[in-house]
PDB file of C-alpha atoms in Angstrom:
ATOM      1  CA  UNK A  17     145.292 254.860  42.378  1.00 44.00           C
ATOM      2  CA  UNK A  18     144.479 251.943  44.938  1.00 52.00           C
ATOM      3  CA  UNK A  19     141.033 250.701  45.494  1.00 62.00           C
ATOM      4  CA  UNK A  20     140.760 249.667  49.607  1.00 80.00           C
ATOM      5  CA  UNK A  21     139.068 246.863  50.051  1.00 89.00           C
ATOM      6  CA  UNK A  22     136.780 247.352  52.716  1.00 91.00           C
ATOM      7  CA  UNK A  23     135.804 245.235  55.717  1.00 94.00           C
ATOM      8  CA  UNK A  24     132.391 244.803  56.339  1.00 95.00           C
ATOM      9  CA  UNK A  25     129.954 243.116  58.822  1.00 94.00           C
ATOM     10  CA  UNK A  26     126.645 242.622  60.276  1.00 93.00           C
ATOM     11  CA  UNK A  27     126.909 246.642  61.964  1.00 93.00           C
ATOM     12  CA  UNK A  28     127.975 248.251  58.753  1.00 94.00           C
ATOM     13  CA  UNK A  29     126.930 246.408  55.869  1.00 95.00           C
ATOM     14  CA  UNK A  30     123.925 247.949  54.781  1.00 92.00           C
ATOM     15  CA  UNK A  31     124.709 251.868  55.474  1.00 93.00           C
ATOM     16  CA  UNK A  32     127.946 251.188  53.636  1.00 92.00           C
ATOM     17  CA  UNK A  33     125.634 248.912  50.456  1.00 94.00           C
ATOM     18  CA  UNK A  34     123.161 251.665  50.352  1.00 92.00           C
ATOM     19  CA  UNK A  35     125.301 254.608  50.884  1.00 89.00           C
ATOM     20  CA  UNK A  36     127.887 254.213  47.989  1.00 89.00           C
ATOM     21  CA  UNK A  37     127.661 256.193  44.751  1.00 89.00           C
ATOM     22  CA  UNK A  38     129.014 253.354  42.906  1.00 93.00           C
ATOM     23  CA  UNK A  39     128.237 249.362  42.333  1.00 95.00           C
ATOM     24  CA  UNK A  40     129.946 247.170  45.248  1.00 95.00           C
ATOM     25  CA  UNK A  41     131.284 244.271  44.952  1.00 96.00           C
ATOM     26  CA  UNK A  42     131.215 242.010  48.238  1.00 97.00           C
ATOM     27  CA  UNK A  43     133.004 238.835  48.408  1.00 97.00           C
ATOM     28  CA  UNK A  44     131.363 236.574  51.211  1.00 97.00           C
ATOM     29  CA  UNK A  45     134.619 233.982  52.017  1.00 97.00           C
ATOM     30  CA  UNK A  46     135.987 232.459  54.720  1.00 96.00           C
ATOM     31  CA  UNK A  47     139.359 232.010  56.166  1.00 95.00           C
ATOM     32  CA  UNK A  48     139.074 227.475  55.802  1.00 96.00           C
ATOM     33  CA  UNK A  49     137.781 228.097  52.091  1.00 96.00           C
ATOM     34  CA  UNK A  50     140.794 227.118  49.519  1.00 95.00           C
ATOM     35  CA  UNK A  51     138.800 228.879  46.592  1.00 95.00           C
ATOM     36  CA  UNK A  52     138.112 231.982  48.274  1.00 96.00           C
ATOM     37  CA  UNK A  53     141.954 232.334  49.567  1.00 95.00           C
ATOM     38  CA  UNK A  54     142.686 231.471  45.484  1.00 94.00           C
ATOM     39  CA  UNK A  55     140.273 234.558  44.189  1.00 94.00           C
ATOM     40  CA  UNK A  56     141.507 236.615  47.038  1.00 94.00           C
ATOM     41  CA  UNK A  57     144.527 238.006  45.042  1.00 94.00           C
ATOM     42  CA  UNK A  58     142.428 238.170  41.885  1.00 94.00           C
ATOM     43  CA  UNK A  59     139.724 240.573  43.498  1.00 92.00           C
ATOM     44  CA  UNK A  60     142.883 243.189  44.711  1.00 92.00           C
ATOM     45  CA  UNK A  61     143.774 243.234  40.925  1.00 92.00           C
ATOM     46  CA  UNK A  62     140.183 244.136  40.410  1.00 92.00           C
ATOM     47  CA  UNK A  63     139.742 246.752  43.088  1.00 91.00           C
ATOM     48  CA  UNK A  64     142.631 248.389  41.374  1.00 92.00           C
ATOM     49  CA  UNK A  65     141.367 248.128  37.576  1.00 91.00           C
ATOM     50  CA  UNK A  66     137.890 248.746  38.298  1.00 91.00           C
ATOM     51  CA  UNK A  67     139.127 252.081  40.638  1.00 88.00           C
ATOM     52  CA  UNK A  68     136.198 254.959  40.234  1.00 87.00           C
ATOM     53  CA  UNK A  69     133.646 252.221  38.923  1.00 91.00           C
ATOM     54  CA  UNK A  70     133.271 249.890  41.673  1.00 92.00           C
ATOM     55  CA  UNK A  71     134.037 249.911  45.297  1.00 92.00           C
ATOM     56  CA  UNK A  72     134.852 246.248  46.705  1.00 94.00           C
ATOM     57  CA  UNK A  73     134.633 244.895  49.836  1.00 95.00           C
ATOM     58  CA  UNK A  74     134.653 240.970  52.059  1.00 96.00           C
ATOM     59  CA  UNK A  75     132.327 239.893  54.518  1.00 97.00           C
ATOM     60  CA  UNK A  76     133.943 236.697  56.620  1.00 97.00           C
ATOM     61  CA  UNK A  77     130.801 234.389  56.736  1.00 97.00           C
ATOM     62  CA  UNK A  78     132.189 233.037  59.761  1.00 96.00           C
ATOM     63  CA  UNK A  79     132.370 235.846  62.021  1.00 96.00           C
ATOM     64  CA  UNK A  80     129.133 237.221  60.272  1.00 96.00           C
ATOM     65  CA  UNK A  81     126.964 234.628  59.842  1.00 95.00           C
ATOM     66  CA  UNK A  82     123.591 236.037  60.380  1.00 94.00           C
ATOM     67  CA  UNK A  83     124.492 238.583  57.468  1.00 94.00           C
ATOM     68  CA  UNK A  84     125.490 235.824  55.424  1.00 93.00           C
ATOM     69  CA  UNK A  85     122.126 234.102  55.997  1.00 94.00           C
ATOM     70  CA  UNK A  86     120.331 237.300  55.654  1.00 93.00           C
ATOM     71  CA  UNK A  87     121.551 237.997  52.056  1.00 93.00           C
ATOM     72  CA  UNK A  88     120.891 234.601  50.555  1.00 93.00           C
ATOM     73  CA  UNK A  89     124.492 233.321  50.585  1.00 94.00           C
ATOM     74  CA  UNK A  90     124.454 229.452  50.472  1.00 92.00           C
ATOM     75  CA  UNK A  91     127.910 228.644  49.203  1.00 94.00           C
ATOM     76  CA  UNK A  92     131.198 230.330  49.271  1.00 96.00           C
ATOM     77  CA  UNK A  93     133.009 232.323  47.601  1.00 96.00           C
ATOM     78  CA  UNK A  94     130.428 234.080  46.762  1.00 96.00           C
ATOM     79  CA  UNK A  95     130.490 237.306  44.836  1.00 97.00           C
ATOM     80  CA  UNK A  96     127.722 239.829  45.157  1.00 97.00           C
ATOM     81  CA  UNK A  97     127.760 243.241  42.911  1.00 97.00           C
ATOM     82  CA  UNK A  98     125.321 245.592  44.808  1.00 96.00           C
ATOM     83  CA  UNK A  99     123.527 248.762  43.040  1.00 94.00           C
ATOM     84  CA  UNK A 100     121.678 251.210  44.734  1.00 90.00           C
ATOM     85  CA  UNK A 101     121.606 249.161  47.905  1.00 90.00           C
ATOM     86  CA  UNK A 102     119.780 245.947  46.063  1.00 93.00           C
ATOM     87  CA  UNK A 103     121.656 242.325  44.752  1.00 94.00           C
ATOM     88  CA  UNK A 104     122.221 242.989  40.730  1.00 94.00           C
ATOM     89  CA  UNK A 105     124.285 240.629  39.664  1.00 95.00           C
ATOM     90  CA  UNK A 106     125.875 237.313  41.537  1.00 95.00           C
ATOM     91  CA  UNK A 107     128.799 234.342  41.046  1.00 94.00           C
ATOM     92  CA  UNK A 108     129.378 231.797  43.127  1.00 94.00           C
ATOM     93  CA  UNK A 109     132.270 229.125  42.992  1.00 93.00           C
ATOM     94  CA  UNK A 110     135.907 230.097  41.891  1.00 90.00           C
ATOM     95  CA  UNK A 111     136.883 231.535  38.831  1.00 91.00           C
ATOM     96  CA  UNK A 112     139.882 233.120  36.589  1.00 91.00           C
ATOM     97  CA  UNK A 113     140.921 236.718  36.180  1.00 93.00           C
ATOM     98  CA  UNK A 114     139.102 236.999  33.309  1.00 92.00           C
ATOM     99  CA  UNK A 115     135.905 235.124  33.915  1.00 93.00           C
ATOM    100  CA  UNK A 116     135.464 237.824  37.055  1.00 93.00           C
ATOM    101  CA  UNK A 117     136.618 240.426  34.901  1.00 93.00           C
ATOM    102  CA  UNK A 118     133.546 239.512  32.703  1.00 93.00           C
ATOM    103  CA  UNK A 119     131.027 239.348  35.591  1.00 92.00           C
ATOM    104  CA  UNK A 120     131.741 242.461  36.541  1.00 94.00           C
ATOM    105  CA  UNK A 121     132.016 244.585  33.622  1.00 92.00           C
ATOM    106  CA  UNK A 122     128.755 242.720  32.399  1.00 91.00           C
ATOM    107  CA  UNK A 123     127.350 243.922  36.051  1.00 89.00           C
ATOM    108  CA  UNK A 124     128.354 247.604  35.278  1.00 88.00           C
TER     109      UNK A 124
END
């Protein structure tokens, strides 16, 4: 089973962070940022191993940057795991497979 990795942005962001059932994962990158183009195949692998536990989805800072300002996010990447519609757990910088494996599964 495949995990989609949503699309979001400033007009459905928050009915798509408050109405999931599950912890999201949103990955605020942008298309100039080496590190976020190096995690970008690492987070697929995740959407796919973390299928029924996690939803995942990217927010280009660029072409949203009011959102990005109005969630806090000074630096990219920046990975935000979002429960019940509220920030629970966040990394920002680059990382390996397994150092994001660990942030999320210490998230869930």
């Amino acid at each position: 089973m495949t995990n989609t990795i949503q699309h979001l942005n400033d007009s459905n962001f928050n009915d798509t962070i408050k109405g999931s059932a599950k912890p999201v994962l949103v990955d605020f990158w942008a298309e100039w940022c080496g590190p976020c183009r190096a995690i970008a195949p690492l987070l697929e692998e995740l959407a796919d191993e973390f299928t029924g536990e996690l939803s995942v989805a990217k927010v280009n800072v660029d072409e949203n940057p009011d959102l990005a300002a109005a969630t806090g996010i000074r630096g990219i990447p920046a990975l935000v795991i979002y429960r019940d519609g509220k920030a629970a757990a966040q990394h920002t910088g680059t990382a390996g497979l397994g150092q994001l494996r660990s942030f999320i599964s210490g998230a869930l």
